[in-house]
Short mmCIF file of C-alpha atoms and ligand atoms in Angstrom, two decimals:
data_model
loop_
_atom_site.label_atom_id
_atom_site.label_comp_id
_atom_site.label_asym_id
_atom_site.label_seq_id
_atom_site.Cartn_x
_atom_site.Cartn_y
_atom_site.Cartn_z
CA MET B 13 13.26 -13.07 27.69
CA LEU B 14 16.17 -11.40 25.95
CA ILE B 15 19.19 -12.81 24.14
CA GLN B 16 21.91 -10.20 24.39
CA ASN B 17 24.55 -11.80 22.20
CA ILE B 18 25.85 -15.01 20.71
CA GLN B 19 29.35 -16.23 20.01
CA ILE B 20 29.73 -19.00 17.48
CA LYS B 21 32.76 -21.15 16.65
CA ASN B 22 32.76 -23.81 13.90
CA PHE B 23 28.98 -24.27 14.01
CA ARG B 24 27.87 -25.53 10.58
CA ASN B 25 29.29 -23.09 7.95
CA ILE B 26 29.98 -20.38 10.53
CA LYS B 27 33.67 -20.33 11.40
CA SER B 28 33.47 -17.52 13.88
CA ALA B 29 30.87 -14.91 14.81
CA ASP B 30 30.24 -12.58 17.68
CA ILE B 31 26.85 -10.84 17.43
CA SER B 32 25.10 -8.38 19.76
CA PHE B 33 21.36 -8.35 19.24
CA ASP B 34 18.66 -5.74 19.34
CA GLU B 35 16.08 -6.02 22.13
CA LYS B 36 13.27 -6.20 19.61
CA MET B 37 13.78 -6.79 15.92
CA ASN B 38 16.77 -8.61 14.42
CA VAL B 39 16.72 -9.13 10.69
CA ILE B 40 19.18 -11.73 9.41
CA SER B 41 19.56 -11.24 5.67
CA GLY B 42 21.62 -12.83 2.98
CA GLU B 43 21.47 -14.86 -0.20
CA ASN B 44 20.61 -18.54 -0.24
CA ALA B 45 22.94 -21.00 1.52
CA GLN B 46 24.95 -18.33 3.39
CA GLY B 47 24.16 -19.40 6.97
CA LYS B 48 20.96 -17.58 8.02
CA THR B 49 19.06 -20.66 9.15
CA ASN B 50 22.23 -21.91 10.88
CA ILE B 51 22.11 -18.88 13.15
CA ILE B 52 18.42 -19.46 13.98
CA GLU B 53 19.24 -23.12 14.67
CA ALA B 54 22.16 -22.19 16.95
CA LEU B 55 19.82 -19.94 18.97
CA TRP B 56 17.00 -22.50 19.06
CA LEU B 57 19.21 -25.27 20.49
CA PHE B 58 19.54 -23.24 23.71
CA CYS B 59 15.89 -24.11 24.45
CA GLY B 60 17.03 -27.65 25.16
CA ALA B 61 15.01 -29.08 22.26
CA LYS B 62 16.32 -30.94 19.25
CA SER B 63 16.95 -29.09 16.01
CA PHE B 64 13.80 -28.08 14.15
CA ARG B 65 15.55 -29.52 11.09
CA GLY B 66 15.76 -32.94 12.74
CA ALA B 67 19.56 -32.82 12.45
CA LYS B 68 21.94 -35.24 14.18
CA ASP B 69 24.45 -33.84 16.69
CA ALA B 70 27.47 -34.55 14.48
CA SER B 71 26.05 -32.41 11.64
CA PHE B 72 26.42 -29.22 13.72
CA ILE B 73 30.23 -29.32 13.57
CA LYS B 74 31.77 -27.47 10.64
CA PHE B 75 33.09 -29.86 8.01
CA GLY B 76 36.74 -30.72 8.73
CA GLU B 77 36.62 -29.54 12.37
CA LYS B 78 36.43 -31.64 15.56
CA GLU B 79 34.46 -29.37 17.83
CA ALA B 80 31.95 -26.56 17.67
CA LYS B 81 30.93 -24.13 20.37
CA THR B 82 28.11 -21.62 20.82
CA GLU B 83 27.58 -19.33 23.75
CA ILE B 84 24.83 -16.84 24.63
CA ASN B 85 24.20 -14.30 27.32
CA PHE B 86 20.53 -13.90 28.03
CA ILE B 87 18.11 -12.40 30.54
CA SER B 88 15.34 -14.50 31.96
CA GLY B 89 13.15 -13.56 34.90
CA GLY B 90 15.16 -10.37 35.23
CA ILE B 91 18.37 -12.31 35.87
CA GLU B 92 21.40 -12.49 33.55
CA HIS B 93 22.46 -15.96 32.50
CA ASN B 94 25.17 -17.49 30.43
CA ALA B 95 24.72 -20.70 28.48
CA GLN B 96 27.21 -22.59 26.40
CA MET B 97 26.90 -25.53 24.11
CA ILE B 98 29.83 -27.68 23.13
CA PHE B 99 29.37 -29.98 20.17
CA LEU B 100 31.52 -33.11 20.07
CA GLU B 101 30.12 -36.48 19.12
CA LYS B 102 27.16 -35.42 21.26
CA LYS B 103 26.24 -31.98 22.41
CA ASN B 104 26.88 -30.83 25.97
CA ALA B 105 25.46 -27.82 27.74
CA VAL B 106 26.72 -25.51 30.45
CA LEU B 107 24.33 -23.13 32.24
CA ASP B 108 25.83 -20.48 34.47
CA GLU B 109 29.04 -22.53 34.81
CA ASN B 110 27.20 -25.74 35.73
CA ASN B 111 27.68 -28.73 33.45
CA LEU B 112 24.28 -30.16 32.66
CA LYS B 113 23.70 -33.91 32.41
CA SER B 114 21.76 -33.44 29.23
CA THR B 115 21.06 -30.49 26.94
CA SER B 116 17.34 -31.09 27.58
CA GLU B 117 17.93 -29.69 31.10
CA LEU B 118 18.17 -26.28 29.40
CA ALA B 119 14.41 -26.46 28.74
CA GLY B 120 12.60 -23.69 30.53
CA SER B 121 15.68 -21.46 30.97
CA LEU B 122 15.51 -19.79 27.60
CA LYS B 123 11.99 -19.91 26.24
CA ALA B 124 11.57 -19.51 22.50
CA VAL B 125 9.22 -20.35 19.69
CA VAL B 126 10.55 -21.11 16.22
CA PHE B 127 8.68 -20.99 12.95
CA SER B 128 10.27 -22.51 9.85
CA PRO B 129 8.83 -23.56 6.49
CA LEU B 130 9.17 -27.16 7.73
CA ASP B 131 6.31 -26.43 10.15
CA ILE B 132 3.87 -27.17 7.36
CA MET B 133 4.60 -30.74 8.48
CA LEU B 134 2.66 -29.94 11.65
CA ILE B 135 -0.40 -30.08 9.46
CA ASN B 136 0.70 -32.38 6.59
CA GLY B 137 2.93 -34.77 8.50
CA GLY B 138 2.26 -37.71 10.76
CA PRO B 139 0.96 -37.47 14.36
CA ASP B 140 4.53 -37.78 15.73
CA LYS B 141 5.20 -34.25 14.45
CA ARG B 142 2.22 -32.88 16.38
CA ARG B 143 3.11 -34.76 19.53
CA ARG B 144 6.67 -33.40 19.34
CA PHE B 145 5.28 -29.90 18.97
CA LEU B 146 3.24 -30.40 22.13
CA ASP B 147 6.11 -31.91 24.03
CA VAL B 148 8.59 -29.17 23.13
CA SER B 149 6.09 -26.39 23.92
CA ILE B 150 4.85 -27.84 27.22
CA GLY B 151 8.38 -28.84 28.24
CA GLN B 152 9.46 -25.20 28.10
CA LEU B 153 6.70 -24.27 30.53
CA TYR B 154 6.91 -27.25 32.88
CA PRO B 155 10.26 -29.05 33.33
CA LYS B 156 8.28 -31.62 35.30
CA TYR B 157 6.55 -32.60 32.06
CA ILE B 158 9.91 -33.61 30.59
CA SER B 159 10.60 -36.00 33.45
CA LEU B 160 7.10 -37.46 33.05
CA LEU B 161 7.81 -38.05 29.36
CA ARG B 162 11.11 -39.66 30.22
CA LYS B 163 9.45 -41.98 32.73
CA TYR B 164 6.70 -42.84 30.27
CA ASN B 165 9.09 -43.58 27.41
CA ARG B 166 11.28 -45.73 29.63
CA ALA B 167 8.30 -47.84 30.75
CA LEU B 168 7.03 -48.04 27.16
CA LEU B 169 10.38 -49.33 25.97
CA GLN B 170 10.38 -51.99 28.73
CA ARG B 171 6.81 -53.08 28.00
CA ASN B 172 7.52 -53.34 24.29
CA LYS B 173 10.62 -55.42 25.06
CA ILE B 174 8.82 -58.06 27.08
CA ILE B 175 5.34 -58.03 25.56
CA LYS B 176 6.47 -60.42 22.78
CA ASP B 177 7.29 -63.05 25.43
CA TYR B 178 3.80 -62.88 26.92
CA LYS B 179 2.32 -65.27 24.39
CA TYR B 180 4.50 -68.21 25.54
CA ASP B 181 5.61 -67.12 29.01
CA PRO B 182 2.70 -65.93 31.25
CA THR B 183 5.11 -65.24 34.14
CA VAL B 184 6.13 -61.94 32.45
CA SER B 185 2.73 -60.59 33.52
CA VAL B 186 4.23 -59.65 36.91
CA MET B 187 6.65 -57.32 35.15
CA LEU B 188 3.93 -56.11 32.83
CA ASP B 189 1.91 -55.09 35.87
CA VAL B 190 4.76 -52.85 37.02
CA PHE B 191 5.38 -51.18 33.66
CA GLU B 192 1.71 -50.75 32.91
CA GLU B 193 1.15 -49.06 36.23
CA GLU B 194 3.95 -46.61 35.38
CA LEU B 195 2.51 -46.08 31.86
CA ALA B 196 -0.98 -45.44 33.23
CA ASP B 197 0.29 -43.14 35.95
CA SER B 198 2.63 -40.93 33.88
CA GLY B 199 0.52 -41.36 30.72
CA SER B 200 -2.64 -39.97 32.32
CA LYS B 201 -0.68 -36.95 33.58
CA ILE B 202 0.83 -36.37 30.11
CA ILE B 203 -2.64 -36.44 28.56
CA GLU B 204 -3.85 -33.94 31.17
CA TYR B 205 -0.97 -31.53 30.46
CA ARG B 206 -1.54 -31.79 26.72
CA LYS B 207 -5.31 -31.25 26.91
CA ARG B 208 -4.85 -28.22 29.09
CA PHE B 209 -2.25 -26.81 26.70
CA ILE B 210 -4.54 -27.28 23.70
CA GLU B 211 -7.33 -25.56 25.61
CA LYS B 212 -5.01 -22.60 26.17
CA ILE B 213 -3.97 -22.66 22.49
CA ASN B 214 -7.66 -22.56 21.53
CA SER B 215 -8.14 -19.35 23.44
CA TYR B 216 -5.77 -17.62 20.94
CA LEU B 217 -5.80 -19.68 17.73
CA PRO B 218 -9.18 -18.67 16.19
CA LYS B 219 -8.49 -14.96 16.60
CA ILE B 220 -4.92 -15.15 15.25
CA PHE B 221 -6.00 -17.37 12.38
CA SER B 222 -8.83 -15.08 11.35
CA GLY B 223 -6.39 -12.14 11.53
CA ILE B 224 -3.99 -13.94 9.20
CA SER B 225 -6.64 -15.15 6.81
CA SER B 226 -8.50 -11.80 6.87
CA GLY B 227 -11.47 -13.15 8.81
CA ARG B 228 -12.87 -15.49 6.20
CA GLU B 229 -12.28 -18.80 7.92
CA GLU B 230 -12.96 -20.42 11.27
CA ILE B 231 -10.50 -22.72 12.93
CA SER B 232 -10.55 -25.11 15.86
CA SER B 233 -8.08 -27.59 17.22
CA LEU B 234 -8.78 -30.68 19.17
CA TYR B 235 -6.62 -33.05 21.22
CA VAL B 236 -7.41 -36.57 20.09
CA ALA B 237 -6.62 -39.08 22.82
CA ASN B 238 -6.87 -42.72 21.73
CA GLU B 239 -7.86 -43.51 25.31
CA GLU B 240 -8.84 -41.46 28.35
CA GLY B 241 -6.17 -41.28 31.10
CA ASN B 242 -8.25 -43.08 33.71
CA MET B 243 -8.86 -46.01 31.35
CA LEU B 244 -5.21 -46.59 30.38
CA ALA B 245 -4.45 -49.28 32.96
CA VAL B 246 -7.50 -51.35 32.01
CA ARG B 247 -6.92 -51.04 28.25
CA LEU B 248 -3.24 -51.96 28.53
CA LYS B 249 -4.12 -55.13 30.38
CA GLU B 250 -6.88 -56.00 27.92
CA GLU B 251 -4.55 -55.60 24.98
CA ARG B 252 -1.65 -57.68 26.24
CA LYS B 253 -2.45 -60.65 24.03
CA GLU B 254 -2.97 -58.63 20.88
CA ASN B 255 0.15 -56.56 21.59
CA SER B 256 2.22 -59.70 22.16
CA PHE B 257 1.71 -60.53 18.47
CA SER B 258 2.22 -57.04 17.06
CA GLY B 259 5.15 -56.42 19.41
CA PHE B 260 4.16 -52.89 20.38
CA THR B 261 1.91 -51.00 22.75
CA SER B 262 -1.18 -49.77 20.93
CA THR B 263 -2.74 -47.56 23.61
CA GLY B 264 -1.47 -44.43 25.31
CA PRO B 265 -0.43 -40.83 24.67
CA HIS B 266 2.41 -41.99 22.39
CA ARG B 267 -0.37 -42.61 19.84
CA ASP B 268 -2.35 -39.40 20.37
CA ASP B 269 -2.86 -36.60 17.84
CA ILE B 270 -4.19 -33.09 17.25
CA ASP B 271 -6.91 -32.35 14.68
CA PHE B 272 -7.09 -28.94 13.01
CA LEU B 273 -10.40 -28.07 11.46
CA ILE B 274 -10.97 -25.14 9.08
CA ASN B 275 -14.67 -24.31 8.87
CA GLY B 276 -15.27 -27.73 10.43
CA ILE B 277 -13.27 -29.62 7.77
CA SER B 278 -9.92 -31.35 8.34
CA ALA B 279 -7.06 -29.00 7.39
CA LYS B 280 -4.76 -31.96 6.74
CA ASN B 281 -7.03 -33.59 4.18
CA TYR B 282 -8.77 -30.64 2.59
CA GLY B 283 -6.77 -27.48 3.33
CA SER B 284 -4.99 -25.60 0.59
CA GLN B 285 -1.22 -25.08 0.83
CA GLY B 286 -1.75 -21.45 1.90
CA GLN B 287 -4.34 -22.40 4.49
CA LYS B 288 -2.03 -25.02 5.98
CA ARG B 289 0.80 -22.49 6.23
CA SER B 290 -1.55 -20.07 7.94
CA VAL B 291 -2.61 -22.73 10.44
CA ALA B 292 1.01 -23.56 11.17
CA ILE B 293 2.06 -19.97 11.77
CA SER B 294 -1.11 -19.17 13.74
CA LEU B 295 -0.34 -22.12 15.94
CA LYS B 296 3.16 -20.89 16.64
CA LEU B 297 1.95 -17.37 17.34
CA SER B 298 -0.59 -18.90 19.74
CA VAL B 299 2.20 -20.73 21.53
CA LEU B 300 4.05 -17.42 22.00
CA ASN B 301 0.94 -16.02 23.66
CA VAL B 302 0.34 -19.09 25.82
CA ILE B 303 3.95 -19.10 27.07
CA TYR B 304 3.63 -15.41 27.83
CA GLU B 305 0.33 -15.89 29.65
CA LEU B 306 1.59 -18.78 31.78
CA SER B 307 5.16 -17.66 32.46
CA GLY B 308 4.67 -13.89 32.50
CA GLU B 309 7.58 -13.42 30.09
CA TYR B 310 7.74 -12.90 26.35
CA PRO B 311 9.49 -15.88 24.75
CA VAL B 312 11.99 -15.15 22.00
CA CYS B 313 10.50 -15.43 18.54
CA LEU B 314 12.52 -17.12 15.80
CA LEU B 315 11.09 -16.76 12.32
CA ASP B 316 12.98 -18.58 9.59
CA ASP B 317 11.94 -17.67 6.04
CA VAL B 318 8.37 -16.76 6.83
CA MET B 319 8.24 -13.81 4.52
CA SER B 320 8.87 -15.75 1.32
CA GLU B 321 6.00 -18.06 2.26
CA LEU B 322 3.19 -15.56 2.72
CA ASP B 323 1.43 -12.75 0.88
CA GLU B 324 1.82 -9.13 1.94
CA ASN B 325 -1.22 -8.96 4.22
CA ARG B 326 -0.14 -12.03 6.13
CA GLN B 327 3.41 -10.70 6.41
CA LYS B 328 2.09 -7.43 7.81
CA TYR B 329 -0.10 -9.22 10.33
CA ILE B 330 2.79 -11.35 11.58
CA LEU B 331 5.30 -8.52 11.84
CA ASN B 332 2.70 -6.48 13.68
CA SER B 333 1.91 -9.24 16.17
CA VAL B 334 5.53 -9.89 17.15
CA LYS B 335 6.58 -6.33 17.79
CA GLU B 336 6.54 -6.72 21.58
CA TRP B 337 8.79 -9.80 21.41
CA GLN B 338 12.49 -10.06 20.76
CA THR B 339 12.34 -11.41 17.25
CA PHE B 340 14.87 -12.94 14.86
CA ILE B 341 13.75 -13.10 11.30
CA THR B 342 15.63 -14.39 8.30
CA CYS B 343 15.04 -13.22 4.75
CA CYS B 344 16.88 -12.89 1.47
CA ASP B 345 15.84 -9.32 0.89
CA PRO B 346 15.82 -7.04 3.95
CA SER B 347 13.53 -4.58 2.18
CA ASN B 348 10.78 -7.09 2.97
CA VAL B 349 10.87 -5.99 6.56
CA GLU B 350 12.05 -2.44 5.92
CA ARG B 351 8.70 -1.03 6.92
CA LEU B 352 9.67 -1.89 10.48
CA SER B 353 11.38 1.03 12.04
CA GLY B 354 14.19 0.39 14.48
CA GLY B 355 15.94 -2.91 15.12
CA LYS B 356 19.16 -4.30 13.69
CA VAL B 357 19.87 -5.79 10.31
CA PHE B 358 22.65 -8.35 9.86
CA SER B 359 24.09 -9.55 6.62
CA VAL B 360 25.28 -13.15 6.36
CA LYS B 361 27.74 -14.05 3.63
CA ASN B 362 29.45 -17.39 3.37
CA GLY B 363 29.21 -18.01 7.09
CA GLY B 364 30.43 -14.51 8.04
CA VAL B 365 28.05 -12.16 9.86
CA GLU B 366 28.14 -8.36 9.82
CA GLU B 367 25.79 -5.79 11.17
CA CYS B 368 24.52 -3.39 8.49
CA ILE B 369 24.65 0.17 9.68
N1 ATP K 413 28.42 -29.07 9.30
C1 ATP K 413 28.53 -28.18 8.32
N2 ATP K 413 29.75 -27.67 7.96
C2 ATP K 413 29.89 -26.78 6.95
N3 ATP K 413 28.83 -26.26 6.27
C3 ATP K 413 27.60 -26.71 6.58
C4 ATP K 413 27.40 -27.67 7.62
N4 ATP K 413 26.07 -27.91 7.72
C5 ATP K 413 25.49 -27.14 6.78
N5 ATP K 413 26.39 -26.41 6.10
C6 ATP K 413 26.21 -25.45 5.00
O1 ATP K 413 25.73 -24.23 5.52
C7 ATP K 413 25.23 -23.49 4.41
C8 ATP K 413 24.21 -22.49 4.87
O2 ATP K 413 23.05 -23.16 5.36
P1 ATP K 413 21.72 -22.37 5.83
O3 ATP K 413 20.67 -23.36 5.85
O4 ATP K 413 22.01 -21.61 7.04
O5 ATP K 413 21.52 -21.37 4.62
P2 ATP K 413 20.50 -20.14 4.51
O6 ATP K 413 21.31 -18.86 4.51
O7 ATP K 413 19.45 -20.27 5.52
O8 ATP K 413 19.93 -20.35 3.03
P3 ATP K 413 18.43 -20.29 2.47
O9 ATP K 413 18.19 -18.86 2.12
O10 ATP K 413 18.52 -21.12 1.24
O11 ATP K 413 17.52 -20.81 3.48
C9 ATP K 413 24.72 -24.53 3.43
O12 ATP K 413 25.37 -24.36 2.19
C10 ATP K 413 25.10 -25.85 4.03
O13 ATP K 413 25.62 -26.76 3.09
MG1 MG K 414 17.48 -20.87 5.40
#
C-alpha cells in the first residue's frame, strides 16, 4: 500500500496543498494548531471510516467556504488508483472515476491504521469505542463484514422500534420473529469475525507489548460476548417482555466488549496512564501486522503525536517496528525522529505545507 500524493483544497485550515510523499517515512512537523493532524485526518478518511476525532462532515470544510476536496493517488495490489473526496453537507467519494454510493464503500481499497492520542479511549472509554475499533479494522479486511453490520444495525433499529408495542399488542411478535432471525443470523457471523480477529491480534500483541514495555509485563486480550452466536435467537425471544419495558435490545454483538489484562489484571481499572498508552499503541501495531498477514500488503501507518506521549525507549521501538511500512508521523520537533535516515520531512505552518530539503 502506497500513497503517492495528496491534493487538498479548503479542508479544515488547509486552503491548498499538493504533496508528494516518500515511500517509507514522512515526517509532518510544525508548531501547535498549524494543521498537522488535519493532514493525517484527510489521509485517514480515504479508508472509508469516520474521522478518528469523531468529527461531523460539515466540520471538514474550511470556515467560510462551501466545499472542500481531497484527492490521492495510491497503489494497492500493485495497481494505481485515484480516489477523491468531496465535502459538501455530506462527504462523497469517487474511486477511479466511479461515484460511490457511500464513502464507506472505500473500505478495503486503501488500508491504513491510525494511532492518535485519543486512542487511550480504547482502554479508558466505553465498550462502543472498542467495538468501533473492531469494526473499522475488520471492515478494511472484509467488505462483507460491513454489509453484515449494516444488516444487523437495520434489524436492530426495527426491533427497537416495535419492541415497546409488544407489551400491549402481541401481534407484533410476527414482525419480531423476522427481525430476530436477521439479528441472530448476521449477529452470529459478526461475533465469529470479531473473535477470529482478536485471536489474530493475540498472536502479535504480547510480543509487541513486551517490546514496548521492555519485557516487564504480560498482556492478553479477550473478546467478551454477552451471548454466544448460536444462542442469540433463543435469548432474543426470551427477553422480549423485559425489552418491551426498557425499549431496547439487551443481547447481541452491539453490547460486546474487549478486555485487556496486564499481568492478569484489568488495564482499564488498574493500569497506569503509561501502561494504557502502551496497550493502545501495541494494539494498533498488532492491527498493522494482522492486516499485513491476511491481505499480503503493508497498510499505511498514520501516527499522530505519538512521540510526545512516550519515553525514548518506546519511541525507538515504534519507529523501528514501522520501518517497512509507509508511515506518516506528526511531531512538533522533527529532531525527535531525526535518527531515522532517509524519508521526507514536511513543515506545516498556518495550513500551508512545504517540504524541508
Ligand atoms: N473547518 C475548519 N476551518 C478552518 N480551520 C479549522 C477547521 N477545523 C479545524 N481548524 C483549525 O485547524 C487548526 C489546526 O488543527 P490541527 O489539529 O491540524 O493542528 P495540529 O498542527 O495537529 O496541532 P497540535 O500540534 O496542537 O496537535 C486548528 O487551529 C483548528 O482550529
Ligand atoms: Mg495535532
